[in-house]
């Protein structure tokens, strides 16, 4: 059986990127951030922004686009966590 | 200035992988999973397992190791979410 490696990579990228949409919507709706780790979203957002730099430097559109979307979603969740915890 | 692209990639991988450690520890300690999205961790875990397959097929150790660790952490968070929500 021939396994299409690139197809697996694209499906993986779509899944890990879109997975943050339900968390984002849930947090926007419920404002329940007590169980969400601030450290996780702080470190994760920084990491995804570095992946975005990596994608731009390598001129890789799949890495750049996937991480730009993930970064936007992670920043929203991070902001909601800070907003509903401290303000 | 010379930018070391691969170094940025490695730092990005370390950050996005280790970011799940504080969420894992927080959830283990507090058992507070009400604000955590089950859909997010379900889809994310599936995506990371596909990244793991991609790493193995491409024989890329950085992709394989980073995603094996992330998958282990995501599976623990997913399991805790299911356990404390339904059991």
Coordinates of N, CA and C in Angstrom, one line a residue:
Chain A
X1 N 0.8 -1.2 0.0 CA 0.0 0.0 0.0 C 0.9 1.3 0.0
X2 N 0.5 2.2 -0.9 CA 1.3 3.4 -0.9 C 0.7 4.4 0.1
X3 N 1.5 4.9 1.0 CA 1.1 5.9 1.9 C 1.5 7.3 1.5
X4 N 0.5 8.1 1.3 CA 0.8 9.5 0.9 C 1.2 10.3 2.1
X5 N 2.5 10.4 2.3 CA 3.1 11.1 3.5 C 2.6 12.6 3.6
X6 N 2.7 13.3 2.4 CA 2.3 14.7 2.5 C 0.8 14.9 2.8
X7 N 0.0 14.0 2.3 CA -1.5 14.1 2.6 C -1.7 13.9 4.1
X8 N -0.9 13.0 4.8 CA -1.0 12.8 6.2 C -0.6 14.1 6.9
X9 N 0.5 14.7 6.4 CA 1.0 15.9 7.0 C -0.1 17.0 6.9
X10 N -0.7 17.2 5.8 CA -1.7 18.2 5.6 C -2.9 18.0 6.5
X11 N -3.4 16.7 6.6 CA -4.5 16.4 7.5 C -4.1 16.7 8.9
X12 N -2.9 16.3 9.3 CA -2.4 16.5 10.7 C -2.4 18.0 11.0
X13 N -2.0 18.8 10.0 CA -1.9 20.3 10.2 C -3.3 20.9 10.3
X14 N -4.2 20.4 9.5 CA -5.6 20.9 9.6 C -6.2 20.6 10.9
X15 N -6.0 19.3 11.4 CA -6.6 18.9 12.7 C -6.0 19.7 13.9
X16 N -4.7 19.8 14.0 CA -4.1 20.5 15.1 C -4.4 22.0 15.1
X17 N -4.6 22.6 13.9 CA -4.9 24.0 13.8 C -6.4 24.3 14.1
X18 N -7.3 23.5 13.5 CA -8.7 23.7 13.8 C -9.2 23.3 15.2
X19 N -8.4 22.4 15.8 CA -8.8 22.0 17.2 C -9.0 23.1 18.2
X20 N -8.3 24.2 17.9 CA -8.4 25.4 18.9 C -9.7 26.2 18.7
X21 N -10.4 25.9 17.6 CA -11.7 26.6 17.3 C -12.7 26.3 18.4
X22 N -13.0 25.0 18.7 CA -14.0 24.7 19.7 C -13.6 25.2 21.1
X23 N -12.3 25.2 21.4 CA -11.9 25.8 22.7 C -12.2 27.3 22.8
X24 N -11.9 27.9 21.7 CA -12.1 29.4 21.5 C -13.6 29.7 21.7
X25 N -14.4 29.0 21.0 CA -15.9 29.2 21.0 C -16.4 28.9 22.4
X26 N -16.0 27.8 23.0 CA -16.4 27.4 24.3 C -16.1 28.5 25.4
X27 N -14.9 29.0 25.3 CA -14.4 30.0 26.3 C -15.1 31.4 26.1
X28 N -15.4 31.7 24.8 CA -16.1 33.0 24.5 C -17.5 32.9 25.0
X29 N -18.1 31.7 24.9 CA -19.5 31.5 25.3 C -19.7 31.4 26.8
X30 N -18.8 30.5 27.5 CA -19.0 30.2 28.9 C -18.2 31.2 29.8
X31 N -17.2 31.8 29.3 CA -16.3 32.6 30.1 C -15.6 31.9 31.3
X32 N -15.7 30.5 31.2 CA -15.1 29.6 32.2 C -13.7 29.3 31.9
X33 N -12.8 30.0 32.6 CA -11.3 29.9 32.3 C -10.6 29.3 33.5
X34 N -11.3 29.0 34.6 CA -10.6 28.5 35.8 C -9.7 27.3 35.6
X35 N -10.1 26.4 34.7 CA -9.4 25.2 34.5 C -8.3 25.3 33.4
X36 N -8.3 26.4 32.8 CA -7.3 26.6 31.7 C -6.0 27.2 32.2
X37 N -4.9 26.6 31.8 CA -3.6 27.0 32.3 C -3.1 28.2 31.6
X38 N -2.8 29.3 32.4 CA -2.2 30.5 31.8 C -0.8 30.2 31.2
X39 N 0.0 29.4 32.0 CA 1.3 29.1 31.5 C 1.3 28.4 30.2
X40 N 0.3 27.4 30.1 CA 0.2 26.7 28.8 C 0.0 27.6 27.7
X41 N -1.0 28.5 27.7 CA -1.3 29.3 26.6 C -0.2 30.4 26.4
X42 N 0.4 30.8 27.4 CA 1.6 31.8 27.3 C 2.7 31.1 26.5
X43 N 3.1 29.9 27.0 CA 4.2 29.2 26.3 C 3.9 28.8 24.9
X44 N 2.6 28.3 24.8 CA 2.2 27.7 23.5 C 2.1 28.8 22.4
X45 N 1.6 30.0 22.8 CA 1.5 31.1 21.9 C 2.9 31.6 21.4
X46 N 3.8 31.7 22.4 CA 5.2 32.0 22.0 C 5.8 31.0 21.0
X47 N 5.5 29.7 21.3 CA 6.0 28.7 20.5 C 5.5 28.7 19.1
X48 N 4.1 29.0 19.0 CA 3.5 29.0 17.7 C 4.0 30.2 16.9
X49 N 4.2 31.4 17.6 CA 4.7 32.6 16.9 C 6.1 32.3 16.4
X50 N 6.9 31.4 17.1 CA 8.2 31.1 16.6 C 8.1 30.1 15.4
X51 N 7.1 29.2 15.4 CA 6.9 28.4 14.2 C 6.5 29.2 13.0
X52 N 5.7 30.3 13.3 CA 5.4 31.2 12.2 C 6.6 31.9 11.6
X53 N 7.5 32.3 12.5 CA 8.8 32.9 12.0 C 9.6 31.9 11.2
X54 N 9.6 30.6 11.7 CA 10.3 29.5 11.0 C 9.7 29.3 9.6
X55 N 8.4 29.3 9.5 CA 7.7 29.2 8.2 C 8.0 30.3 7.3
X56 N 8.1 31.5 7.8 CA 8.4 32.7 6.9 C 9.8 32.6 6.4
X57 N 10.8 32.3 7.4 CA 12.2 32.2 7.0 C 12.4 31.1 6.0
X58 N 11.7 29.9 6.2 CA 11.9 28.8 5.2 C 11.0 29.0 4.0
X59 N 10.2 30.1 3.9 CA 9.3 30.3 2.8 C 8.4 29.1 2.6
X60 N 7.9 28.6 3.7 CA 7.0 27.4 3.6 C 5.6 27.9 3.9
X61 N 4.7 28.0 2.9 CA 3.4 28.4 3.1 C 2.5 27.6 4.0
X62 N 2.6 26.2 3.9 CA 1.8 25.4 4.8 C 2.1 25.7 6.2
X63 N 3.4 25.8 6.6 CA 3.8 26.0 8.0 C 3.4 27.4 8.4
X64 N 3.6 28.4 7.5 CA 3.2 29.8 7.8 C 1.7 30.0 8.0
X65 N 0.9 29.5 7.1 CA -0.6 29.6 7.2 C -1.1 28.9 8.4
X66 N -0.7 27.6 8.6 CA -1.2 26.8 9.7 C -0.9 27.5 11.0
X67 N 0.3 28.0 11.2 CA 0.7 28.6 12.5 C 0.2 30.1 12.6
X68 N -0.1 30.8 11.5 CA -0.8 32.1 11.6 C -2.2 31.9 12.2
X69 N -2.9 30.9 11.7 CA -4.3 30.6 12.2 C -4.2 30.2 13.7
X70 N -3.3 29.2 13.9 CA -3.2 28.7 15.3 C -2.8 29.8 16.3
X71 N -1.9 30.7 15.9 CA -1.5 31.8 16.7 C -2.7 32.7 17.0
X72 N -3.5 33.0 16.0 CA -4.6 33.9 16.2 C -5.6 33.3 17.2
X73 N -5.9 32.0 17.1 CA -6.8 31.3 18.0 C -6.2 31.3 19.4
X74 N -4.9 30.9 19.5 CA -4.2 30.8 20.8 C -4.2 32.2 21.5
X75 N -4.0 33.3 20.8 CA -3.9 34.6 21.3 C -5.3 35.0 21.9
X76 N -6.4 34.6 21.2 CA -7.7 34.9 21.7 C -8.0 34.2 23.0
X77 N -7.6 32.9 23.1 CA -7.8 32.1 24.3 C -7.0 32.7 25.4
X78 N -5.7 33.0 25.1 CA -4.8 33.6 26.1 C -5.4 34.9 26.7
X79 N -5.9 35.7 25.8 CA -6.5 37.0 26.1 C -7.8 36.8 27.0
X80 N -8.6 35.8 26.6 CA -9.8 35.6 27.4 C -9.4 35.1 28.8
X81 N -8.4 34.2 28.9 CA -7.9 33.7 30.2 C -7.5 34.9 31.1
X82 N -6.7 35.8 30.5 CA -6.2 36.9 31.3 C -7.4 37.8 31.7
X83 N -8.3 38.1 30.7 CA -9.4 39.0 30.9 C -10.3 38.5 32.0
X84 N -10.7 37.2 32.0 CA -11.7 36.7 32.9 C -11.0 36.3 34.2
X85 N -9.7 36.3 34.3 CA -9.0 36.0 35.6 C -8.7 37.2 36.3
X86 N -8.2 38.3 35.6 CA -7.7 39.5 36.3 C -8.6 40.7 36.2
X87 N -9.5 40.8 35.2 CA -10.3 42.0 35.0 C -11.8 41.8 35.4
Chain B
X1 N 22.6 40.4 10.1 CA 22.6 39.4 11.2 C 22.2 38.0 10.6
X2 N 22.9 37.0 10.9 CA 22.5 35.7 10.4 C 21.5 35.1 11.4
X3 N 20.3 34.7 10.8 CA 19.3 34.0 11.6 C 19.4 32.5 11.4
X4 N 19.6 31.8 12.5 CA 19.7 30.4 12.4 C 18.2 29.8 12.4
X5 N 17.8 29.5 11.2 CA 16.4 29.0 11.0 C 16.1 27.7 11.8
X6 N 17.1 26.8 11.8 CA 16.8 25.5 12.4 C 16.8 25.7 13.9
X7 N 17.6 26.6 14.5 CA 17.5 26.9 15.9 C 16.2 27.4 16.3
X8 N 15.6 28.3 15.5 CA 14.3 28.8 15.7 C 13.2 27.7 15.7
X9 N 13.4 26.8 14.8 CA 12.5 25.6 14.7 C 12.6 24.7 15.9
X10 N 13.8 24.5 16.4 CA 14.0 23.7 17.6 C 13.4 24.3 18.8
X11 N 13.6 25.6 19.0 CA 13.1 26.3 20.2 C 11.5 26.3 20.1
X12 N 11.0 26.6 18.9 CA 9.5 26.5 18.6 C 9.0 25.2 19.1
X13 N 9.6 24.1 18.6 CA 9.2 22.7 18.9 C 9.2 22.5 20.4
X14 N 10.3 22.9 21.1 CA 10.4 22.7 22.6 C 9.3 23.5 23.3
X15 N 9.0 24.7 22.8 CA 8.0 25.5 23.5 C 6.6 24.9 23.3
X16 N 6.2 24.6 22.1 CA 4.8 24.1 21.8 C 4.7 22.7 22.5
X17 N 5.7 21.9 22.6 CA 5.6 20.6 23.2 C 5.5 20.7 24.8
X18 N 6.4 21.5 25.4 CA 6.4 21.6 26.8 C 5.3 22.4 27.4
X19 N 4.6 23.2 26.5 CA 3.5 24.1 27.0 C 2.4 23.2 27.6
X20 N 2.3 22.0 27.2 CA 1.2 21.1 27.7 C 1.5 20.6 29.1
X21 N 2.7 20.7 29.6 CA 3.1 20.2 30.9 C 2.3 21.0 32.0
X22 N 2.3 22.4 32.0 CA 1.6 23.1 33.0 C 0.1 22.8 33.0
X23 N -0.5 22.6 31.8 CA -1.9 22.3 31.7 C -2.2 20.9 32.4
X24 N -1.3 20.0 32.0 CA -1.4 18.6 32.6 C -1.3 18.6 34.1
X25 N -0.3 19.3 34.6 CA -0.1 19.4 36.1 C -1.3 20.1 36.8
X26 N -1.8 21.2 36.2 CA -2.9 22.0 36.7 C -4.1 21.1 36.8
X27 N -4.4 20.4 35.7 CA -5.6 19.5 35.7 C -5.5 18.4 36.7
X28 N -4.3 17.8 36.8 CA -4.1 16.7 37.7 C -4.4 17.1 39.1
X29 N -3.9 18.4 39.4 CA -4.0 18.9 40.8 C -5.4 19.4 41.1
X30 N -6.0 20.2 40.2 CA -7.3 20.8 40.5 C -8.5 20.0 40.2
X31 N -8.3 19.1 39.2 CA -9.5 18.3 38.7 C -10.5 19.2 38.0
X32 N -10.2 20.5 37.7 CA -11.1 21.4 37.2 C -11.0 21.4 35.7
X33 N -12.0 20.7 35.1 CA -12.0 20.5 33.6 C -13.2 21.2 32.9
X34 N -14.0 21.9 33.7 CA -15.3 22.4 33.1 C -15.0 23.4 32.0
X35 N -13.9 24.2 32.0 CA -13.6 25.1 31.0 C -12.8 24.6 29.8
X36 N -12.4 23.3 30.0 CA -11.6 22.7 28.9 C -12.5 22.0 27.9
X37 N -12.2 22.3 26.6 CA -13.0 21.8 25.5 C -12.7 20.3 25.2
X38 N -13.6 19.4 25.3 CA -13.4 18.0 24.9 C -13.1 17.9 23.4
X39 N -13.9 18.7 22.6 CA -13.6 18.6 21.2 C -12.2 19.0 20.8
X40 N -11.7 20.1 21.5 CA -10.4 20.5 21.2 C -9.4 19.4 21.5
X41 N -9.4 18.8 22.7 CA -8.4 17.7 23.0 C -8.6 16.5 22.1
X42 N -9.9 16.2 21.8 CA -10.1 15.0 20.9 C -9.5 15.3 19.5
X43 N -9.8 16.4 18.9 CA -9.3 16.7 17.6 C -7.7 16.9 17.6
X44 N -7.3 17.6 18.7 CA -5.8 17.9 18.8 C -5.0 16.6 18.9
X45 N -5.5 15.7 19.8 CA -4.8 14.4 20.0 C -4.7 13.6 18.7
X46 N -5.8 13.6 18.0 CA -5.8 12.9 16.7 C -4.8 13.5 15.7
X47 N -4.8 14.9 15.7 CA -3.9 15.6 14.8 C -2.4 15.3 15.2
X48 N -2.1 15.3 16.5 CA -0.7 15.1 16.9 C -0.3 13.6 16.6
X49 N -1.2 12.7 16.8 CA -0.9 11.3 16.4 C -0.6 11.2 14.9
X50 N -1.3 12.0 14.1 CA -1.0 12.0 12.7 C 0.3 12.6 12.4
X51 N 0.7 13.7 13.1 CA 2.0 14.3 13.0 C 3.1 13.2 13.4
X52 N 2.8 12.4 14.4 CA 3.7 11.4 14.8 C 3.9 10.4 13.7
X53 N 2.8 10.0 13.0 CA 2.9 9.1 11.8 C 3.7 9.7 10.7
X54 N 3.5 11.0 10.5 CA 4.2 11.8 9.5 C 5.7 11.7 9.8
X55 N 6.1 12.0 11.0 CA 7.5 12.0 11.5 C 8.1 10.6 11.3
X56 N 7.4 9.6 11.6 CA 7.9 8.2 11.4 C 8.1 7.9 9.9
X57 N 7.1 8.3 9.1 CA 7.2 8.0 7.7 C 8.3 8.8 7.0
X58 N 8.5 10.0 7.5 CA 9.6 10.9 6.9 C 10.9 10.5 7.6
X59 N 10.9 9.6 8.6 CA 12.1 9.3 9.4 C 12.8 10.6 9.9
X60 N 11.9 11.5 10.4 CA 12.4 12.7 11.0 C 12.3 12.6 12.6
X61 N 13.4 12.5 13.2 CA 13.4 12.3 14.7 C 12.9 13.5 15.4
X62 N 13.2 14.8 15.0 CA 12.7 15.9 15.7 C 11.1 15.9 15.7
X63 N 10.5 15.7 14.5 CA 9.1 15.7 14.4 C 8.5 14.5 15.2
X64 N 9.1 13.3 15.1 CA 8.6 12.1 15.8 C 8.7 12.3 17.4
X65 N 9.8 12.7 17.9 CA 10.0 12.9 19.3 C 9.1 14.0 19.9
X66 N 9.1 15.1 19.3 CA 8.2 16.3 19.7 C 6.8 15.8 19.8
X67 N 6.3 15.2 18.7 CA 4.9 14.8 18.7 C 4.6 13.6 19.6
X68 N 5.5 12.7 19.9 CA 5.3 11.6 20.8 C 5.1 12.2 22.2
X69 N 5.9 13.2 22.6 CA 5.7 13.8 23.9 C 4.4 14.6 24.0
X70 N 4.2 15.4 23.0 CA 2.9 16.2 22.9 C 1.7 15.2 23.0
X71 N 1.7 14.1 22.2 CA 0.6 13.2 22.2 C 0.4 12.6 23.6
X72 N 1.5 12.2 24.3 CA 1.4 11.6 25.6 C 0.7 12.6 26.6
X73 N 1.1 13.9 26.5 CA 0.5 14.9 27.4 C -0.9 15.2 27.0
X74 N -1.2 15.3 25.7 CA -2.6 15.6 25.3 C -3.5 14.4 25.6
X75 N -3.0 13.2 25.5 CA -3.9 12.0 25.9 C -4.2 12.1 27.4
X76 N -3.2 12.5 28.2 CA -3.5 12.6 29.7 C -4.6 13.6 29.9
X77 N -4.5 14.8 29.3 CA -5.4 15.9 29.5 C -6.8 15.4 29.0
X78 N -6.8 14.8 27.8 CA -8.1 14.3 27.3 C -8.7 13.2 28.2
X79 N -7.9 12.3 28.8 CA -8.4 11.3 29.7 C -9.0 12.0 30.9
X80 N -8.3 13.0 31.5 CA -8.7 13.6 32.7 C -10.0 14.4 32.4
X81 N -10.2 15.0 31.3 CA -11.4 15.7 30.9 C -12.6 14.7 30.9
X82 N -12.4 13.6 30.2 CA -13.4 12.5 30.2 C -13.7 12.0 31.6
X83 N -12.7 11.7 32.3 CA -12.8 11.1 33.6 C -13.6 12.0 34.6
X84 N -13.2 13.3 34.7 CA -13.8 14.2 35.6 C -15.2 14.8 35.1
X85 N -15.5 14.5 33.8 CA -16.8 15.0 33.3 C -17.8 13.9 33.4
X86 N -17.4 12.7 33.1 CA -18.4 11.6 33.0 C -18.4 10.5 34.1
X87 N -17.3 10.4 34.8 CA -17.2 9.4 35.8 C -17.1 9.9 37.3

